[in-house]
Amino acid sequence: MDMFLPDSAYSMKSVLENIGVRCQYFSELTCCGRRFMMEGKEEHAKKLGSQVVDILRSKTHIVVPDCGCAGFMKMHYKRLLVNQHSTQELQDFTRNIFEICDYIVNIRKVECLGNEFNHRVYYFQSCAARNLYPSNDAPEVLLRNTKGLELLVAPDQPICCGANGHFAMSNPTVAEGLTGAIVEQAYRMGAEFITSTDIHCLQMIDAYKTAHNVEIEVMHVVDILKGEMPETY
């Protein structure tokens, strides 16, 4: 997020502070290790994961703007890091990890942030939001309760954006077809924006719409929840 979506990081901080959450960020944090685990580099994933636990293990709540990262830590750290940290330490750590929308709605019990966004928005539920992070309709709850926002959710939504790292690089034609199905469906429905909880999905979608000159914008859900348009994506 520091590298690709710094504006969204500030949006996340603003949204949490607006509901009374005191935020801390640690500059020594890097990656949760998910990307390396997906590519078979388990030892590197372990090293990164152990660093994350060392830095954040004493924190009450760990809030993440991505279902993929949050879900990976929740689901896999207890196995991946079993030799680096105690079972109790890993249980406590993973229990306190939350995707930001889930945290706002289900932990802080806030369903309306008072934000305004006067646009037609297509919500893409990522693979991670469906399969990796625990079942969670919180993004849709917050988007539906955004003043002026018309939420578009397709009942036959494409199941994957094609952005799964190594898959996209090894199968570019298939990946582009998967991404294109999302963009084209959103465009047919009259969406002005496509949003999601997952950064890598949004990057893939943004690259496709730019390459094909599709008149639709891409925005992380936290930027919408902040209620302001960032100057750049």
mmCIF file with all atom_site columns, C-alpha atoms in Angstrom:
data_model
loop_
_atom_site.group_PDB
_atom_site.id
_atom_site.type_symbol
_atom_site.label_atom_id
_atom_site.label_alt_id
_atom_site.label_comp_id
_atom_site.label_asym_id
_atom_site.label_entity_id
_atom_site.label_seq_id
_atom_site.pdbx_PDB_ins_code
_atom_site.Cartn_x
_atom_site.Cartn_y
_atom_site.Cartn_z
_atom_site.occupancy
_atom_site.B_iso_or_equiv
_atom_site.pdbx_formal_charge
_atom_site.auth_seq_id
_atom_site.auth_comp_id
_atom_site.auth_asym_id
_atom_site.auth_atom_id
_atom_site.pdbx_PDB_model_num
ATOM 1   C CA . MET A 1 1   ? 0.000   0.000   0.000   1.00 0.00 ? 1   MET A CA 1
ATOM 2   C CA . ASP A 1 2   ? 2.877   2.382   0.739   1.00 0.00 ? 2   ASP A CA 1
ATOM 3   C CA . MET A 1 3   ? 4.197   1.791   -2.761  1.00 0.00 ? 3   MET A CA 1
ATOM 4   C CA . PHE A 1 4   ? 1.029   1.635   -4.850  1.00 0.00 ? 4   PHE A CA 1
ATOM 5   C CA . LEU A 1 5   ? -1.872  3.251   -2.942  1.00 0.00 ? 5   LEU A CA 1
ATOM 6   C CA . PRO A 1 6   ? -0.548  5.737   -0.379  1.00 0.00 ? 6   PRO A CA 1
ATOM 7   C CA . ASP A 1 7   ? -3.704  7.882   -0.621  1.00 0.00 ? 7   ASP A CA 1
ATOM 8   C CA . SER A 1 8   ? -5.787  4.868   0.391   1.00 0.00 ? 8   SER A CA 1
ATOM 9   C CA . ALA A 1 9   ? -3.603  4.299   3.440   1.00 0.00 ? 9   ALA A CA 1
ATOM 10  C CA . TYR A 1 10  ? -4.416  7.822   4.614   1.00 0.00 ? 10  TYR A CA 1
ATOM 11  C CA . SER A 1 11  ? -8.113  7.234   3.829   1.00 0.00 ? 11  SER A CA 1
ATOM 12  C CA . MET A 1 12  ? -8.066  4.146   6.044   1.00 0.00 ? 12  MET A CA 1
ATOM 13  C CA . LYS A 1 13  ? -6.517  6.090   8.907   1.00 0.00 ? 13  LYS A CA 1
ATOM 14  C CA . SER A 1 14  ? -9.082  8.874   8.483   1.00 0.00 ? 14  SER A CA 1
ATOM 15  C CA . VAL A 1 15  ? -12.046 6.470   8.456   1.00 0.00 ? 15  VAL A CA 1
ATOM 16  C CA . LEU A 1 16  ? -10.883 4.728   11.628  1.00 0.00 ? 16  LEU A CA 1
ATOM 17  C CA . GLU A 1 17  ? -10.157 7.961   13.454  1.00 0.00 ? 17  GLU A CA 1
ATOM 18  C CA . ASN A 1 18  ? -13.608 9.272   12.517  1.00 0.00 ? 18  ASN A CA 1
ATOM 19  C CA . ILE A 1 19  ? -15.187 6.432   14.507  1.00 0.00 ? 19  ILE A CA 1
ATOM 20  C CA . GLY A 1 20  ? -12.920 7.017   17.496  1.00 0.00 ? 20  GLY A CA 1
ATOM 21  C CA . VAL A 1 21  ? -10.121 4.527   16.837  1.00 0.00 ? 21  VAL A CA 1
ATOM 22  C CA . ARG A 1 22  ? -6.583  5.548   17.755  1.00 0.00 ? 22  ARG A CA 1
ATOM 23  C CA . CYS A 1 23  ? -4.315  4.346   14.950  1.00 0.00 ? 23  CYS A CA 1
ATOM 24  C CA . GLN A 1 24  ? -0.680  3.324   14.973  1.00 0.00 ? 24  GLN A CA 1
ATOM 25  C CA . TYR A 1 25  ? 1.448   2.444   11.959  1.00 0.00 ? 25  TYR A CA 1
ATOM 26  C CA . PHE A 1 26  ? 4.870   0.823   12.109  1.00 0.00 ? 26  PHE A CA 1
ATOM 27  C CA . SER A 1 27  ? 7.268   1.785   9.329   1.00 0.00 ? 27  SER A CA 1
ATOM 28  C CA . GLU A 1 28  ? 9.321   -1.390  9.749   1.00 0.00 ? 28  GLU A CA 1
ATOM 29  C CA . LEU A 1 29  ? 6.390   -3.530  8.534   1.00 0.00 ? 29  LEU A CA 1
ATOM 30  C CA . THR A 1 30  ? 6.811   -4.985  5.059   1.00 0.00 ? 30  THR A CA 1
ATOM 31  C CA . CYS A 1 31  ? 4.767   -7.836  3.556   1.00 0.00 ? 31  CYS A CA 1
ATOM 32  C CA . CYS A 1 32  ? 2.634   -10.511 5.243   1.00 0.00 ? 32  CYS A CA 1
ATOM 33  C CA . GLY A 1 33  ? 4.297   -13.158 3.067   1.00 0.00 ? 33  GLY A CA 1
ATOM 34  C CA . ARG A 1 34  ? 1.209   -14.226 1.114   1.00 0.00 ? 34  ARG A CA 1
ATOM 35  C CA . ARG A 1 35  ? 2.620   -13.448 -2.303  1.00 0.00 ? 35  ARG A CA 1
ATOM 36  C CA . PHE A 1 36  ? 5.749   -15.517 -1.644  1.00 0.00 ? 36  PHE A CA 1
ATOM 37  C CA . MET A 1 37  ? 3.715   -18.405 -0.238  1.00 0.00 ? 37  MET A CA 1
ATOM 38  C CA . MET A 1 38  ? 1.594   -18.432 -3.401  1.00 0.00 ? 38  MET A CA 1
ATOM 39  C CA . GLU A 1 39  ? 4.769   -18.756 -5.463  1.00 0.00 ? 39  GLU A CA 1
ATOM 40  C CA . GLY A 1 40  ? 6.114   -21.647 -3.395  1.00 0.00 ? 40  GLY A CA 1
ATOM 41  C CA . LYS A 1 41  ? 8.721   -19.621 -1.493  1.00 0.00 ? 41  LYS A CA 1
ATOM 42  C CA . GLU A 1 42  ? 7.654   -20.837 1.928   1.00 0.00 ? 42  GLU A CA 1
ATOM 43  C CA . GLU A 1 43  ? 10.865  -20.043 3.803   1.00 0.00 ? 43  GLU A CA 1
ATOM 44  C CA . HIS A 1 44  ? 10.727  -16.398 2.708   1.00 0.00 ? 44  HIS A CA 1
ATOM 45  C CA . ALA A 1 45  ? 7.041   -16.268 3.633   1.00 0.00 ? 45  ALA A CA 1
ATOM 46  C CA . LYS A 1 46  ? 7.903   -17.596 7.094   1.00 0.00 ? 46  LYS A CA 1
ATOM 47  C CA . LYS A 1 47  ? 10.578  -14.955 7.582   1.00 0.00 ? 47  LYS A CA 1
ATOM 48  C CA . LEU A 1 48  ? 8.231   -12.122 6.653   1.00 0.00 ? 48  LEU A CA 1
ATOM 49  C CA . GLY A 1 49  ? 5.334   -13.554 8.665   1.00 0.00 ? 49  GLY A CA 1
ATOM 50  C CA . SER A 1 50  ? 7.484   -13.920 11.760  1.00 0.00 ? 50  SER A CA 1
ATOM 51  C CA . GLN A 1 51  ? 8.567   -10.283 11.463  1.00 0.00 ? 51  GLN A CA 1
ATOM 52  C CA . VAL A 1 52  ? 4.918   -9.204  11.275  1.00 0.00 ? 52  VAL A CA 1
ATOM 53  C CA . VAL A 1 53  ? 4.057   -11.161 14.427  1.00 0.00 ? 53  VAL A CA 1
ATOM 54  C CA . ASP A 1 54  ? 7.082   -9.797  16.288  1.00 0.00 ? 54  ASP A CA 1
ATOM 55  C CA . ILE A 1 55  ? 6.081   -6.204  15.509  1.00 0.00 ? 55  ILE A CA 1
ATOM 56  C CA . LEU A 1 56  ? 2.316   -6.483  16.067  1.00 0.00 ? 56  LEU A CA 1
ATOM 57  C CA . ARG A 1 57  ? 1.758   -9.278  18.584  1.00 0.00 ? 57  ARG A CA 1
ATOM 58  C CA . SER A 1 58  ? 1.033   -6.979  21.521  1.00 0.00 ? 58  SER A CA 1
ATOM 59  C CA . LYS A 1 59  ? -1.618  -4.954  19.668  1.00 0.00 ? 59  LYS A CA 1
ATOM 60  C CA . THR A 1 60  ? -5.282  -5.326  20.585  1.00 0.00 ? 60  THR A CA 1
ATOM 61  C CA . HIS A 1 61  ? -6.624  -5.097  17.029  1.00 0.00 ? 61  HIS A CA 1
ATOM 62  C CA . ILE A 1 62  ? -4.775  -5.341  13.714  1.00 0.00 ? 62  ILE A CA 1
ATOM 63  C CA . VAL A 1 63  ? -6.779  -3.791  10.878  1.00 0.00 ? 63  VAL A CA 1
ATOM 64  C CA . VAL A 1 64  ? -5.910  -4.517  7.249   1.00 0.00 ? 64  VAL A CA 1
ATOM 65  C CA . PRO A 1 65  ? -7.345  -2.933  4.059   1.00 0.00 ? 65  PRO A CA 1
ATOM 66  C CA . ASP A 1 66  ? -7.219  -6.190  2.092   1.00 0.00 ? 66  ASP A CA 1
ATOM 67  C CA . CYS A 1 67  ? -9.096  -9.483  2.497   1.00 0.00 ? 67  CYS A CA 1
ATOM 68  C CA . GLY A 1 68  ? -6.239  -11.392 0.884   1.00 0.00 ? 68  GLY A CA 1
ATOM 69  C CA . CYS A 1 69  ? -3.613  -10.307 3.407   1.00 0.00 ? 69  CYS A CA 1
ATOM 70  C CA . ALA A 1 70  ? -5.950  -10.439 6.407   1.00 0.00 ? 70  ALA A CA 1
ATOM 71  C CA . GLY A 1 71  ? -7.307  -13.839 5.379   1.00 0.00 ? 71  GLY A CA 1
ATOM 72  C CA . PHE A 1 72  ? -3.850  -15.281 4.759   1.00 0.00 ? 72  PHE A CA 1
ATOM 73  C CA . MET A 1 73  ? -2.620  -14.250 8.190   1.00 0.00 ? 73  MET A CA 1
ATOM 74  C CA . LYS A 1 74  ? -5.797  -15.467 9.884   1.00 0.00 ? 74  LYS A CA 1
ATOM 75  C CA . MET A 1 75  ? -5.930  -18.813 8.118   1.00 0.00 ? 75  MET A CA 1
ATOM 76  C CA . HIS A 1 76  ? -2.296  -19.780 7.618   1.00 0.00 ? 76  HIS A CA 1
ATOM 77  C CA . TYR A 1 77  ? -0.011  -18.183 10.218  1.00 0.00 ? 77  TYR A CA 1
ATOM 78  C CA . LYS A 1 78  ? -0.875  -20.799 12.854  1.00 0.00 ? 78  LYS A CA 1
ATOM 79  C CA . ARG A 1 79  ? 0.551   -23.503 10.599  1.00 0.00 ? 79  ARG A CA 1
ATOM 80  C CA . LEU A 1 80  ? 3.224   -21.506 8.784   1.00 0.00 ? 80  LEU A CA 1
ATOM 81  C CA . LEU A 1 81  ? 4.837   -20.065 11.911  1.00 0.00 ? 81  LEU A CA 1
ATOM 82  C CA . VAL A 1 82  ? 4.376   -22.973 14.306  1.00 0.00 ? 82  VAL A CA 1
ATOM 83  C CA . ASN A 1 83  ? 8.132   -23.326 14.859  1.00 0.00 ? 83  ASN A CA 1
ATOM 84  C CA . GLN A 1 84  ? 8.781   -19.591 15.246  1.00 0.00 ? 84  GLN A CA 1
ATOM 85  C CA . HIS A 1 85  ? 6.076   -18.703 17.785  1.00 0.00 ? 85  HIS A CA 1
ATOM 86  C CA . SER A 1 86  ? 4.048   -20.443 20.462  1.00 0.00 ? 86  SER A CA 1
ATOM 87  C CA . THR A 1 87  ? 0.596   -21.830 19.675  1.00 0.00 ? 87  THR A CA 1
ATOM 88  C CA . GLN A 1 88  ? -1.031  -19.421 22.138  1.00 0.00 ? 88  GLN A CA 1
ATOM 89  C CA . GLU A 1 89  ? 0.823   -16.449 20.690  1.00 0.00 ? 89  GLU A CA 1
ATOM 90  C CA . LEU A 1 90  ? -0.315  -17.302 17.164  1.00 0.00 ? 90  LEU A CA 1
ATOM 91  C CA . GLN A 1 91  ? -3.906  -17.908 18.282  1.00 0.00 ? 91  GLN A CA 1
ATOM 92  C CA . ASP A 1 92  ? -4.020  -14.532 20.019  1.00 0.00 ? 92  ASP A CA 1
ATOM 93  C CA . PHE A 1 93  ? -2.447  -12.807 17.033  1.00 0.00 ? 93  PHE A CA 1
ATOM 94  C CA . THR A 1 94  ? -4.699  -14.287 14.362  1.00 0.00 ? 94  THR A CA 1
ATOM 95  C CA . ARG A 1 95  ? -7.830  -13.727 16.443  1.00 0.00 ? 95  ARG A CA 1
ATOM 96  C CA . ASN A 1 96  ? -7.087  -9.991  16.455  1.00 0.00 ? 96  ASN A CA 1
ATOM 97  C CA . ILE A 1 97  ? -6.695  -9.520  12.670  1.00 0.00 ? 97  ILE A CA 1
ATOM 98  C CA . PHE A 1 98  ? -9.571  -7.864  10.794  1.00 0.00 ? 98  PHE A CA 1
ATOM 99  C CA . GLU A 1 99  ? -10.295 -6.587  7.302   1.00 0.00 ? 99  GLU A CA 1
ATOM 100 C CA . ILE A 1 100 ? -11.270 -2.938  7.763   1.00 0.00 ? 100 ILE A CA 1
ATOM 101 C CA . CYS A 1 101 ? -14.953 -3.169  6.733   1.00 0.00 ? 101 CYS A CA 1
ATOM 102 C CA . ASP A 1 102 ? -15.484 -6.225  8.916   1.00 0.00 ? 102 ASP A CA 1
ATOM 103 C CA . TYR A 1 103 ? -13.807 -4.391  11.792  1.00 0.00 ? 103 TYR A CA 1
ATOM 104 C CA . ILE A 1 104 ? -16.013 -1.316  11.415  1.00 0.00 ? 104 ILE A CA 1
ATOM 105 C CA . VAL A 1 105 ? -19.312 -3.203  11.127  1.00 0.00 ? 105 VAL A CA 1
ATOM 106 C CA . ASN A 1 106 ? -18.830 -6.284  13.288  1.00 0.00 ? 106 ASN A CA 1
ATOM 107 C CA . ILE A 1 107 ? -16.319 -5.172  15.928  1.00 0.00 ? 107 ILE A CA 1
ATOM 108 C CA . ARG A 1 108 ? -17.020 -1.451  16.275  1.00 0.00 ? 108 ARG A CA 1
ATOM 109 C CA . LYS A 1 109 ? -20.749 -1.973  15.477  1.00 0.00 ? 109 LYS A CA 1
ATOM 110 C CA . VAL A 1 110 ? -20.921 0.939   13.019  1.00 0.00 ? 110 VAL A CA 1
ATOM 111 C CA . GLU A 1 111 ? -23.007 0.419   9.867   1.00 0.00 ? 111 GLU A CA 1
ATOM 112 C CA . CYS A 1 112 ? -23.171 4.010   8.626   1.00 0.00 ? 112 CYS A CA 1
ATOM 113 C CA . LEU A 1 113 ? -20.155 6.312   8.535   1.00 0.00 ? 113 LEU A CA 1
ATOM 114 C CA . GLY A 1 114 ? -22.028 9.408   7.407   1.00 0.00 ? 114 GLY A CA 1
ATOM 115 C CA . ASN A 1 115 ? -19.959 9.520   4.215   1.00 0.00 ? 115 ASN A CA 1
ATOM 116 C CA . GLU A 1 116 ? -21.260 10.727  0.865   1.00 0.00 ? 116 GLU A CA 1
ATOM 117 C CA . PHE A 1 117 ? -20.376 9.507   -2.636  1.00 0.00 ? 117 PHE A CA 1
ATOM 118 C CA . ASN A 1 118 ? -22.774 10.495  -5.410  1.00 0.00 ? 118 ASN A CA 1
ATOM 119 C CA . HIS A 1 119 ? -21.929 7.846   -7.982  1.00 0.00 ? 119 HIS A CA 1
ATOM 120 C CA . ARG A 1 120 ? -22.965 4.454   -9.346  1.00 0.00 ? 120 ARG A CA 1
ATOM 121 C CA . VAL A 1 121 ? -20.494 1.945   -7.893  1.00 0.00 ? 121 VAL A CA 1
ATOM 122 C CA . TYR A 1 122 ? -19.919 -1.666  -8.923  1.00 0.00 ? 122 TYR A CA 1
ATOM 123 C CA . TYR A 1 123 ? -18.637 -3.778  -6.024  1.00 0.00 ? 123 TYR A CA 1
ATOM 124 C CA . PHE A 1 124 ? -16.396 -6.685  -6.983  1.00 0.00 ? 124 PHE A CA 1
ATOM 125 C CA . GLN A 1 125 ? -16.161 -9.335  -4.285  1.00 0.00 ? 125 GLN A CA 1
ATOM 126 C CA . SER A 1 126 ? -12.675 -10.801 -4.661  1.00 0.00 ? 126 SER A CA 1
ATOM 127 C CA . CYS A 1 127 ? -11.720 -14.462 -4.440  1.00 0.00 ? 127 CYS A CA 1
ATOM 128 C CA . ALA A 1 128 ? -10.122 -13.726 -1.072  1.00 0.00 ? 128 ALA A CA 1
ATOM 129 C CA . ALA A 1 129 ? -13.282 -12.018 0.194   1.00 0.00 ? 129 ALA A CA 1
ATOM 130 C CA . ARG A 1 130 ? -15.295 -15.108 -0.742  1.00 0.00 ? 130 ARG A CA 1
ATOM 131 C CA . ASN A 1 131 ? -12.924 -17.920 0.108   1.00 0.00 ? 131 ASN A CA 1
ATOM 132 C CA . LEU A 1 132 ? -10.044 -16.830 2.346   1.00 0.00 ? 132 LEU A CA 1
ATOM 133 C CA . TYR A 1 133 ? -11.375 -14.242 4.766   1.00 0.00 ? 133 TYR A CA 1
ATOM 134 C CA . PRO A 1 134 ? -14.345 -15.363 6.927   1.00 0.00 ? 134 PRO A CA 1
ATOM 135 C CA . SER A 1 135 ? -17.782 -14.760 5.367   1.00 0.00 ? 135 SER A CA 1
ATOM 136 C CA . ASN A 1 136 ? -18.308 -11.031 5.423   1.00 0.00 ? 136 ASN A CA 1
ATOM 137 C CA . ASP A 1 137 ? -20.926 -8.714  3.901   1.00 0.00 ? 137 ASP A CA 1
ATOM 138 C CA . ALA A 1 138 ? -19.607 -5.647  5.733   1.00 0.00 ? 138 ALA A CA 1
ATOM 139 C CA . PRO A 1 139 ? -18.279 -3.868  2.584   1.00 0.00 ? 139 PRO A CA 1
ATOM 140 C CA . GLU A 1 140 ? -21.730 -3.993  1.024   1.00 0.00 ? 140 GLU A CA 1
ATOM 141 C CA . VAL A 1 141 ? -23.370 -2.812  4.265   1.00 0.00 ? 141 VAL A CA 1
ATOM 142 C CA . LEU A 1 142 ? -21.130 0.270   4.403   1.00 0.00 ? 142 LEU A CA 1
ATOM 143 C CA . LEU A 1 143 ? -21.493 1.004   0.688   1.00 0.00 ? 143 LEU A CA 1
ATOM 144 C CA . ARG A 1 144 ? -25.294 0.710   0.824   1.00 0.00 ? 144 ARG A CA 1
ATOM 145 C CA . ASN A 1 145 ? -25.319 3.135   3.745   1.00 0.00 ? 145 ASN A CA 1
ATOM 146 C CA . THR A 1 146 ? -23.215 5.702   1.887   1.00 0.00 ? 146 THR A CA 1
ATOM 147 C CA . LYS A 1 147 ? -25.284 8.770   1.037   1.00 0.00 ? 147 LYS A CA 1
ATOM 148 C CA . GLY A 1 148 ? -25.800 9.249   -2.701  1.00 0.00 ? 148 GLY A CA 1
ATOM 149 C CA . LEU A 1 149 ? -24.151 5.947   -3.678  1.00 0.00 ? 149 LEU A CA 1
ATOM 150 C CA . GLU A 1 150 ? -26.012 3.517   -5.938  1.00 0.00 ? 150 GLU A CA 1
ATOM 151 C CA . LEU A 1 151 ? -24.542 0.088   -5.305  1.00 0.00 ? 151 LEU A CA 1
ATOM 152 C CA . LEU A 1 152 ? -24.377 -2.316  -8.238  1.00 0.00 ? 152 LEU A CA 1
ATOM 153 C CA . VAL A 1 153 ? -23.865 -5.992  -7.396  1.00 0.00 ? 153 VAL A CA 1
ATOM 154 C CA . ALA A 1 154 ? -24.324 -8.535  -10.176 1.00 0.00 ? 154 ALA A CA 1
ATOM 155 C CA . PRO A 1 155 ? -25.942 -11.876 -9.183  1.00 0.00 ? 155 PRO A CA 1
ATOM 156 C CA . ASP A 1 156 ? -23.759 -13.639 -11.784 1.00 0.00 ? 156 ASP A CA 1
ATOM 157 C CA . GLN A 1 157 ? -20.582 -11.743 -10.966 1.00 0.00 ? 157 GLN A CA 1
ATOM 158 C CA . PRO A 1 158 ? -17.343 -13.127 -12.460 1.00 0.00 ? 158 PRO A CA 1
ATOM 159 C CA . ILE A 1 159 ? -15.579 -15.245 -9.864  1.00 0.00 ? 159 ILE A CA 1
ATOM 160 C CA . CYS A 1 160 ? -11.987 -14.047 -10.356 1.00 0.00 ? 160 CYS A CA 1
ATOM 161 C CA . CYS A 1 161 ? -10.159 -10.980 -11.658 1.00 0.00 ? 161 CYS A CA 1
ATOM 162 C CA . GLY A 1 162 ? -7.171  -12.985 -12.889 1.00 0.00 ? 162 GLY A CA 1
ATOM 163 C CA . ALA A 1 163 ? -4.683  -11.102 -10.712 1.00 0.00 ? 163 ALA A CA 1
ATOM 164 C CA . ASN A 1 164 ? -3.336  -14.101 -8.829  1.00 0.00 ? 164 ASN A CA 1
ATOM 165 C CA . GLY A 1 165 ? 0.333   -13.166 -9.235  1.00 0.00 ? 165 GLY A CA 1
ATOM 166 C CA . HIS A 1 166 ? 2.103   -16.021 -10.951 1.00 0.00 ? 166 HIS A CA 1
ATOM 167 C CA . PHE A 1 167 ? -1.099  -17.139 -12.711 1.00 0.00 ? 167 PHE A CA 1
ATOM 168 C CA . ALA A 1 168 ? -1.506  -13.778 -14.450 1.00 0.00 ? 168 ALA A CA 1
ATOM 169 C CA . MET A 1 169 ? 2.112   -13.800 -15.611 1.00 0.00 ? 169 MET A CA 1
ATOM 170 C CA . SER A 1 170 ? 1.961   -17.406 -16.832 1.00 0.00 ? 170 SER A CA 1
ATOM 171 C CA . ASN A 1 171 ? -1.497  -17.158 -18.416 1.00 0.00 ? 171 ASN A CA 1
ATOM 172 C CA . PRO A 1 172 ? -1.852  -13.549 -19.607 1.00 0.00 ? 172 PRO A CA 1
ATOM 173 C CA . THR A 1 173 ? -4.607  -14.234 -22.146 1.00 0.00 ? 173 THR A CA 1
ATOM 174 C CA . VAL A 1 174 ? -6.781  -16.088 -19.651 1.00 0.00 ? 174 VAL A CA 1
ATOM 175 C CA . ALA A 1 175 ? -6.111  -13.489 -16.946 1.00 0.00 ? 175 ALA A CA 1
ATOM 176 C CA . GLU A 1 176 ? -7.036  -10.644 -19.287 1.00 0.00 ? 176 GLU A CA 1
ATOM 177 C CA . GLY A 1 177 ? -10.270 -12.415 -20.172 1.00 0.00 ? 177 GLY A CA 1
ATOM 178 C CA . LEU A 1 178 ? -11.206 -12.762 -16.510 1.00 0.00 ? 178 LEU A CA 1
ATOM 179 C CA . THR A 1 179 ? -10.438 -9.106  -15.800 1.00 0.00 ? 179 THR A CA 1
ATOM 180 C CA . GLY A 1 180 ? -12.263 -7.977  -18.912 1.00 0.00 ? 180 GLY A CA 1
ATOM 181 C CA . ALA A 1 181 ? -15.431 -9.806  -17.865 1.00 0.00 ? 181 ALA A CA 1
ATOM 182 C CA . ILE A 1 182 ? -15.565 -7.730  -14.668 1.00 0.00 ? 182 ILE A CA 1
ATOM 183 C CA . VAL A 1 183 ? -14.915 -4.401  -16.375 1.00 0.00 ? 183 VAL A CA 1
ATOM 184 C CA . GLU A 1 184 ? -17.375 -5.095  -19.187 1.00 0.00 ? 184 GLU A CA 1
ATOM 185 C CA . GLN A 1 185 ? -20.113 -6.217  -16.799 1.00 0.00 ? 185 GLN A CA 1
ATOM 186 C CA . ALA A 1 186 ? -19.643 -3.103  -14.645 1.00 0.00 ? 186 ALA A CA 1
ATOM 187 C CA . TYR A 1 187 ? -19.713 -0.906  -17.740 1.00 0.00 ? 187 TYR A CA 1
ATOM 188 C CA . ARG A 1 188 ? -22.917 -2.546  -19.059 1.00 0.00 ? 188 ARG A CA 1
ATOM 189 C CA . MET A 1 189 ? -24.571 -1.914  -15.695 1.00 0.00 ? 189 MET A CA 1
ATOM 190 C CA . GLY A 1 190 ? -23.748 1.777   -15.947 1.00 0.00 ? 190 GLY A CA 1
ATOM 191 C CA . ALA A 1 191 ? -21.130 1.909   -13.203 1.00 0.00 ? 191 ALA A CA 1
ATOM 192 C CA . GLU A 1 192 ? -18.958 4.989   -12.855 1.00 0.00 ? 192 GLU A CA 1
ATOM 193 C CA . PHE A 1 193 ? -16.619 3.264   -10.393 1.00 0.00 ? 193 PHE A CA 1
ATOM 194 C CA . ILE A 1 194 ? -15.441 -0.259  -9.619  1.00 0.00 ? 194 ILE A CA 1
ATOM 195 C CA . THR A 1 195 ? -14.463 -0.938  -6.020  1.00 0.00 ? 195 THR A CA 1
ATOM 196 C CA . SER A 1 196 ? -13.207 -3.890  -4.008  1.00 0.00 ? 196 SER A CA 1
ATOM 197 C CA . THR A 1 197 ? -11.528 -4.710  -0.719  1.00 0.00 ? 197 THR A CA 1
ATOM 198 C CA . ASP A 1 198 ? -8.430  -6.093  -2.433  1.00 0.00 ? 198 ASP A CA 1
ATOM 199 C CA . ILE A 1 199 ? -5.566  -4.004  -3.768  1.00 0.00 ? 199 ILE A CA 1
ATOM 200 C CA . HIS A 1 200 ? -4.158  -6.516  -6.248  1.00 0.00 ? 200 HIS A CA 1
ATOM 201 C CA . CYS A 1 201 ? -7.595  -6.984  -7.848  1.00 0.00 ? 201 CYS A CA 1
ATOM 202 C CA . LEU A 1 202 ? -8.019  -3.235  -8.243  1.00 0.00 ? 202 LEU A CA 1
ATOM 203 C CA . GLN A 1 203 ? -4.575  -2.911  -9.817  1.00 0.00 ? 203 GLN A CA 1
ATOM 204 C CA . MET A 1 204 ? -5.440  -5.591  -12.381 1.00 0.00 ? 204 MET A CA 1
ATOM 205 C CA . ILE A 1 205 ? -8.820  -4.020  -13.149 1.00 0.00 ? 205 ILE A CA 1
ATOM 206 C CA . ASP A 1 206 ? -7.293  -0.545  -13.432 1.00 0.00 ? 206 ASP A CA 1
ATOM 207 C CA . ALA A 1 207 ? -4.633  -1.805  -15.855 1.00 0.00 ? 207 ALA A CA 1
ATOM 208 C CA . TYR A 1 208 ? -7.284  -3.431  -18.043 1.00 0.00 ? 208 TYR A CA 1
ATOM 209 C CA . LYS A 1 209 ? -9.614  -0.452  -18.220 1.00 0.00 ? 209 LYS A CA 1
ATOM 210 C CA . THR A 1 210 ? -6.671  1.857   -18.982 1.00 0.00 ? 210 THR A CA 1
ATOM 211 C CA . ALA A 1 211 ? -5.331  -0.395  -21.745 1.00 0.00 ? 211 ALA A CA 1
ATOM 212 C CA . HIS A 1 212 ? -8.775  -0.701  -23.343 1.00 0.00 ? 212 HIS A CA 1
ATOM 213 C CA . ASN A 1 213 ? -9.851  2.924   -22.798 1.00 0.00 ? 213 ASN A CA 1
ATOM 214 C CA . VAL A 1 214 ? -12.949 1.995   -20.796 1.00 0.00 ? 214 VAL A CA 1
ATOM 215 C CA . GLU A 1 215 ? -14.565 5.071   -19.253 1.00 0.00 ? 215 GLU A CA 1
ATOM 216 C CA . ILE A 1 216 ? -14.846 3.815   -15.713 1.00 0.00 ? 216 ILE A CA 1
ATOM 217 C CA . GLU A 1 217 ? -12.787 4.618   -12.606 1.00 0.00 ? 217 GLU A CA 1
ATOM 218 C CA . VAL A 1 218 ? -11.271 2.264   -10.043 1.00 0.00 ? 218 VAL A CA 1
ATOM 219 C CA . MET A 1 219 ? -11.185 3.032   -6.321  1.00 0.00 ? 219 MET A CA 1
ATOM 220 C CA . HIS A 1 220 ? -10.436 1.132   -3.126  1.00 0.00 ? 220 HIS A CA 1
ATOM 221 C CA . VAL A 1 221 ? -13.436 0.857   -0.822  1.00 0.00 ? 221 VAL A CA 1
ATOM 222 C CA . VAL A 1 222 ? -11.699 2.880   1.933   1.00 0.00 ? 222 VAL A CA 1
ATOM 223 C CA . ASP A 1 223 ? -11.460 5.905   -0.385  1.00 0.00 ? 223 ASP A CA 1
ATOM 224 C CA . ILE A 1 224 ? -15.232 5.759   -0.871  1.00 0.00 ? 224 ILE A CA 1
ATOM 225 C CA . LEU A 1 225 ? -15.833 5.347   2.853   1.00 0.00 ? 225 LEU A CA 1
ATOM 226 C CA . LYS A 1 226 ? -13.759 8.443   3.503   1.00 0.00 ? 226 LYS A CA 1
ATOM 227 C CA . GLY A 1 227 ? -16.298 10.342  1.418   1.00 0.00 ? 227 GLY A CA 1
ATOM 228 C CA . GLU A 1 228 ? -13.816 12.294  -0.705  1.00 0.00 ? 228 GLU A CA 1
ATOM 229 C CA . MET A 1 229 ? -12.284 11.781  -4.123  1.00 0.00 ? 229 MET A CA 1
ATOM 230 C CA . PRO A 1 230 ? -8.494  11.444  -3.986  1.00 0.00 ? 230 PRO A CA 1
ATOM 231 C CA . GLU A 1 231 ? -6.584  13.557  -6.498  1.00 0.00 ? 231 GLU A CA 1
ATOM 232 C CA . THR A 1 232 ? -4.988  10.482  -8.035  1.00 0.00 ? 232 THR A CA 1
ATOM 233 C CA . TYR A 1 233 ? -5.488  6.742   -7.769  1.00 0.00 ? 233 TYR A CA 1
#
